[in-house]
JSON list of C-alpha atoms in Angstrom, two decimals:
[
{"chain": "A", "resi": 774, "resn": "MET", "atom": "CA", "xyz": [-81.46, -128.74, 89.75]},
{"chain": "A", "resi": 775, "resn": "LYS", "atom": "CA", "xyz": [-82.91, -127.20, 92.73]},
{"chain": "A", "resi": 776, "resn": "LYS", "atom": "CA", "xyz": [-80.69, -125.96, 95.41]},
{"chain": "A", "resi": 777, "resn": "SER", "atom": "CA", "xyz": [-81.18, -126.82, 99.24]},
{"chain": "A", "resi": 778, "resn": "GLY", "atom": "CA", "xyz": [-79.45, -123.52, 100.11]},
{"chain": "A", "resi": 779, "resn": "ARG", "atom": "CA", "xyz": [-77.25, -125.59, 102.83]},
{"chain": "A", "resi": 780, "resn": "ASP", "atom": "CA", "xyz": [-73.09, -125.90, 102.53]},
{"chain": "A", "resi": 781, "resn": "LYS", "atom": "CA", "xyz": [-72.77, -129.27, 100.81]},
{"chain": "A", "resi": 782, "resn": "LYS", "atom": "CA", "xyz": [-69.65, -129.71, 103.21]},
{"chain": "A", "resi": 783, "resn": "THR", "atom": "CA", "xyz": [-72.23, -129.37, 106.38]},
{"chain": "A", "resi": 784, "resn": "PRO", "atom": "CA", "xyz": [-74.32, -132.83, 106.80]},
{"chain": "A", "resi": 785, "resn": "SER", "atom": "CA", "xyz": [-77.96, -132.62, 107.57]},
{"chain": "A", "resi": 786, "resn": "LEU", "atom": "CA", "xyz": [-79.77, -132.01, 110.33]},
{"chain": "A", "resi": 787, "resn": "GLY", "atom": "CA", "xyz": [-82.38, -134.73, 110.01]},
{"chain": "A", "resi": 788, "resn": "HIS", "atom": "CA", "xyz": [-83.81, -137.19, 112.61]},
{"chain": "A", "resi": 789, "resn": "ALA", "atom": "CA", "xyz": [-81.05, -140.01, 111.74]},
{"chain": "A", "resi": 790, "resn": "ALA", "atom": "CA", "xyz": [-77.88, -137.57, 111.42]},
{"chain": "A", "resi": 791, "resn": "LEU", "atom": "CA", "xyz": [-78.61, -136.11, 114.60]},
{"chain": "A", "resi": 792, "resn": "GLU", "atom": "CA", "xyz": [-78.87, -139.16, 115.98]},
{"chain": "A", "resi": 793, "resn": "VAL", "atom": "CA", "xyz": [-75.44, -140.44, 114.42]},
{"chain": "A", "resi": 794, "resn": "LEU", "atom": "CA", "xyz": [-73.68, -137.23, 115.96]},
{"chain": "A", "resi": 795, "resn": "ILE", "atom": "CA", "xyz": [-75.79, -137.80, 119.62]},
{"chain": "A", "resi": 796, "resn": "GLU", "atom": "CA", "xyz": [-74.11, -141.38, 119.31]},
{"chain": "A", "resi": 797, "resn": "GLU", "atom": "CA", "xyz": [-71.04, -140.23, 118.43]},
{"chain": "A", "resi": 798, "resn": "ILE", "atom": "CA", "xyz": [-70.76, -137.70, 121.34]},
{"chain": "A", "resi": 799, "resn": "THR", "atom": "CA", "xyz": [-72.02, -139.63, 123.70]},
{"chain": "A", "resi": 800, "resn": "VAL", "atom": "CA", "xyz": [-70.64, -143.14, 123.19]},
{"chain": "A", "resi": 801, "resn": "ASP", "atom": "CA", "xyz": [-67.97, -143.48, 126.04]},
{"chain": "A", "resi": 802, "resn": "ALA", "atom": "CA", "xyz": [-70.32, -141.47, 128.29]},
{"chain": "A", "resi": 803, "resn": "TYR", "atom": "CA", "xyz": [-72.26, -143.13, 130.71]},
{"chain": "A", "resi": 804, "resn": "GLY", "atom": "CA", "xyz": [-75.04, -140.88, 132.86]},
{"chain": "A", "resi": 805, "resn": "GLU", "atom": "CA", "xyz": [-76.05, -137.28, 132.31]},
{"chain": "A", "resi": 806, "resn": "GLN", "atom": "CA", "xyz": [-73.06, -135.66, 133.85]},
{"chain": "A", "resi": 807, "resn": "GLU", "atom": "CA", "xyz": [-70.67, -137.61, 131.73]},
{"chain": "A", "resi": 808, "resn": "GLN", "atom": "CA", "xyz": [-72.51, -136.73, 128.69]},
{"chain": "A", "resi": 809, "resn": "LEU", "atom": "CA", "xyz": [-73.03, -133.32, 129.27]},
{"chain": "A", "resi": 810, "resn": "TRP", "atom": "CA", "xyz": [-68.73, -133.11, 129.63]},
{"chain": "A", "resi": 811, "resn": "ALA", "atom": "CA", "xyz": [-69.09, -135.30, 126.27]},
{"chain": "A", "resi": 812, "resn": "PHE", "atom": "CA", "xyz": [-70.77, -132.89, 124.76]},
{"chain": "A", "resi": 813, "resn": "ARG", "atom": "CA", "xyz": [-68.89, -129.43, 126.05]},
{"chain": "A", "resi": 814, "resn": "GLN", "atom": "CA", "xyz": [-66.22, -131.25, 125.02]},
{"chain": "A", "resi": 815, "resn": "ALA", "atom": "CA", "xyz": [-67.63, -131.82, 121.14]},
{"chain": "A", "resi": 816, "resn": "PHE", "atom": "CA", "xyz": [-68.65, -128.29, 120.82]},
{"chain": "A", "resi": 817, "resn": "GLU", "atom": "CA", "xyz": [-65.09, -127.44, 122.32]},
{"chain": "A", "resi": 818, "resn": "ASP", "atom": "CA", "xyz": [-63.32, -129.85, 119.50]},
{"chain": "A", "resi": 819, "resn": "ASN", "atom": "CA", "xyz": [-65.44, -129.03, 116.76]},
{"chain": "A", "resi": 820, "resn": "VAL", "atom": "CA", "xyz": [-67.09, -125.93, 116.68]},
{"chain": "A", "resi": 821, "resn": "PRO", "atom": "CA", "xyz": [-65.19, -122.83, 115.25]},
{"chain": "A", "resi": 822, "resn": "LEU", "atom": "CA", "xyz": [-65.72, -119.70, 117.40]},
{"chain": "A", "resi": 823, "resn": "PRO", "atom": "CA", "xyz": [-66.90, -117.19, 117.12]},
{"chain": "A", "resi": 824, "resn": "ALA", "atom": "CA", "xyz": [-69.92, -117.93, 115.39]},
{"chain": "A", "resi": 825, "resn": "GLU", "atom": "CA", "xyz": [-73.05, -115.91, 114.71]},
{"chain": "A", "resi": 826, "resn": "GLY", "atom": "CA", "xyz": [-76.13, -116.84, 115.73]},
{"chain": "A", "resi": 827, "resn": "SER", "atom": "CA", "xyz": [-79.10, -115.36, 117.86]},
{"chain": "A", "resi": 828, "resn": "VAL", "atom": "CA", "xyz": [-80.95, -115.60, 121.54]},
{"chain": "A", "resi": 829, "resn": "VAL", "atom": "CA", "xyz": [-84.54, -114.32, 121.51]},
{"chain": "A", "resi": 830, "resn": "GLY", "atom": "CA", "xyz": [-84.14, -112.37, 118.46]},
{"chain": "A", "resi": 831, "resn": "GLU", "atom": "CA", "xyz": [-81.07, -110.84, 119.22]},
{"chain": "A", "resi": 832, "resn": "PRO", "atom": "CA", "xyz": [-78.17, -111.30, 117.16]},
{"chain": "A", "resi": 833, "resn": "VAL", "atom": "CA", "xyz": [-74.98, -112.36, 119.22]},
{"chain": "A", "resi": 834, "resn": "VAL", "atom": "CA", "xyz": [-71.47, -113.74, 118.71]},
{"chain": "A", "resi": 835, "resn": "VAL", "atom": "CA", "xyz": [-70.79, -116.76, 120.66]},
{"chain": "A", "resi": 836, "resn": "LEU", "atom": "CA", "xyz": [-67.47, -116.59, 121.99]},
{"chain": "A", "resi": 837, "resn": "ALA", "atom": "CA", "xyz": [-67.07, -120.15, 123.75]},
{"chain": "A", "resi": 838, "resn": "PHE", "atom": "CA", "xyz": [-69.46, -123.14, 125.25]},
{"chain": "A", "resi": 839, "resn": "ASP", "atom": "CA", "xyz": [-68.85, -124.41, 128.67]},
{"chain": "A", "resi": 840, "resn": "TYR", "atom": "CA", "xyz": [-70.26, -126.68, 131.20]},
{"chain": "A", "resi": 841, "resn": "ASP", "atom": "CA", "xyz": [-69.78, -125.96, 135.10]},
{"chain": "A", "resi": 842, "resn": "GLY", "atom": "CA", "xyz": [-71.00, -129.22, 136.52]},
{"chain": "A", "resi": 843, "resn": "ASN", "atom": "CA", "xyz": [-74.40, -128.17, 137.14]},
{"chain": "A", "resi": 844, "resn": "GLU", "atom": "CA", "xyz": [-76.87, -130.83, 135.22]},
{"chain": "A", "resi": 845, "resn": "ARG", "atom": "CA", "xyz": [-80.19, -128.27, 135.84]},
{"chain": "A", "resi": 846, "resn": "ARG", "atom": "CA", "xyz": [-78.35, -125.87, 133.60]},
{"chain": "A", "resi": 847, "resn": "GLY", "atom": "CA", "xyz": [-76.46, -127.95, 131.28]},
{"chain": "A", "resi": 848, "resn": "LEU", "atom": "CA", "xyz": [-74.52, -126.27, 128.43]},
{"chain": "A", "resi": 849, "resn": "THR", "atom": "CA", "xyz": [-74.09, -122.63, 128.36]},
{"chain": "A", "resi": 850, "resn": "ALA", "atom": "CA", "xyz": [-72.47, -119.99, 126.05]},
{"chain": "A", "resi": 851, "resn": "LYS", "atom": "CA", "xyz": [-70.64, -116.81, 126.17]},
{"chain": "A", "resi": 852, "resn": "CYS", "atom": "CA", "xyz": [-72.14, -114.18, 124.00]},
{"chain": "A", "resi": 853, "resn": "ARG", "atom": "CA", "xyz": [-71.49, -110.76, 122.92]},
{"chain": "A", "resi": 854, "resn": "THR", "atom": "CA", "xyz": [-73.89, -108.68, 121.97]},
{"chain": "A", "resi": 855, "resn": "ALA", "atom": "CA", "xyz": [-73.53, -106.03, 118.96]},
{"chain": "A", "resi": 856, "resn": "ASP", "atom": "CA", "xyz": [-72.85, -103.22, 121.58]},
{"chain": "A", "resi": 857, "resn": "GLY", "atom": "CA", "xyz": [-69.89, -105.34, 123.32]},
{"chain": "A", "resi": 858, "resn": "ARG", "atom": "CA", "xyz": [-72.21, -106.82, 126.07]},
{"chain": "A", "resi": 859, "resn": "LYS", "atom": "CA", "xyz": [-71.23, -110.17, 127.30]},
{"chain": "A", "resi": 860, "resn": "HIS", "atom": "CA", "xyz": [-73.93, -112.86, 128.35]},
{"chain": "A", "resi": 861, "resn": "VAL", "atom": "CA", "xyz": [-74.04, -116.08, 129.50]},
{"chain": "A", "resi": 862, "resn": "VAL", "atom": "CA", "xyz": [-77.00, -117.83, 127.89]},
{"chain": "A", "resi": 863, "resn": "ALA", "atom": "CA", "xyz": [-77.86, -121.55, 128.11]},
{"chain": "A", "resi": 864, "resn": "ALA", "atom": "CA", "xyz": [-76.95, -123.15, 124.98]},
{"chain": "A", "resi": 865, "resn": "ALA", "atom": "CA", "xyz": [-80.08, -124.62, 124.32]},
{"chain": "A", "resi": 866, "resn": "ASP", "atom": "CA", "xyz": [-81.76, -120.81, 124.00]},
{"chain": "A", "resi": 867, "resn": "LEU", "atom": "CA", "xyz": [-78.95, -120.38, 121.12]},
{"chain": "A", "resi": 868, "resn": "LEU", "atom": "CA", "xyz": [-80.33, -120.52, 116.91]},
{"chain": "A", "resi": 869, "resn": "MET", "atom": "CA", "xyz": [-76.88, -120.08, 115.23]},
{"chain": "A", "resi": 870, "resn": "ASP", "atom": "CA", "xyz": [-76.16, -119.96, 111.65]},
{"chain": "A", "resi": 871, "resn": "PRO", "atom": "CA", "xyz": [-78.11, -122.34, 109.48]},
{"chain": "A", "resi": 872, "resn": "GLY", "atom": "CA", "xyz": [-75.79, -124.54, 107.41]},
{"chain": "A", "resi": 873, "resn": "THR", "atom": "CA", "xyz": [-72.56, -124.31, 110.15]},
{"chain": "A", "resi": 874, "resn": "GLU", "atom": "CA", "xyz": [-70.94, -127.08, 112.36]},
{"chain": "A", "resi": 875, "resn": "ALA", "atom": "CA", "xyz": [-72.37, -124.96, 115.36]},
{"chain": "A", "resi": 876, "resn": "SER", "atom": "CA", "xyz": [-75.94, -125.06, 114.21]},
{"chain": "A", "resi": 877, "resn": "ARG", "atom": "CA", "xyz": [-75.51, -128.97, 113.83]},
{"chain": "A", "resi": 878, "resn": "TYR", "atom": "CA", "xyz": [-73.85, -129.19, 117.00]},
{"chain": "A", "resi": 879, "resn": "VAL", "atom": "CA", "xyz": [-76.54, -126.86, 118.72]},
{"chain": "A", "resi": 880, "resn": "ALA", "atom": "CA", "xyz": [-79.31, -129.28, 117.10]},
{"chain": "A", "resi": 881, "resn": "ALA", "atom": "CA", "xyz": [-77.30, -132.49, 118.41]},
{"chain": "A", "resi": 882, "resn": "TYR", "atom": "CA", "xyz": [-77.31, -131.20, 121.70]},
{"chain": "A", "resi": 883, "resn": "ARG", "atom": "CA", "xyz": [-81.56, -129.65, 121.83]},
{"chain": "A", "resi": 884, "resn": "LYS", "atom": "CA", "xyz": [-82.34, -132.76, 120.60]},
{"chain": "A", "resi": 885, "resn": "TRP", "atom": "CA", "xyz": [-80.31, -134.93, 123.17]},
{"chain": "A", "resi": 886, "resn": "MET", "atom": "CA", "xyz": [-82.07, -132.83, 125.49]},
{"chain": "A", "resi": 887, "resn": "GLY", "atom": "CA", "xyz": [-85.46, -133.41, 124.50]},
{"chain": "A", "resi": 888, "resn": "LEU", "atom": "CA", "xyz": [-86.39, -129.98, 122.97]}
]
């Protein structure tokens, strides 16, 4: 039997699975502004933090996800680097550890954004 290398508790990141997750998140949200708030709430409710990931190849620990109402900026993530510096980055720029809820939600957010 071949192992997939993915945690069996974390659902697939396939196209159909991401579409279902996006629909679950945005079902009651009308318009882009409400959908962004819905994604922010979904991250808060379902993504355990802190979580490990990277931004442009630099390892980071994600401390929080947020949305400040700026549709052009979208969701942001407060991150800490290994030397303790804190940065705010676009959530779409994060690469989260595979097989985690964080990776699943970031993938859904990126797909919703068309990335």
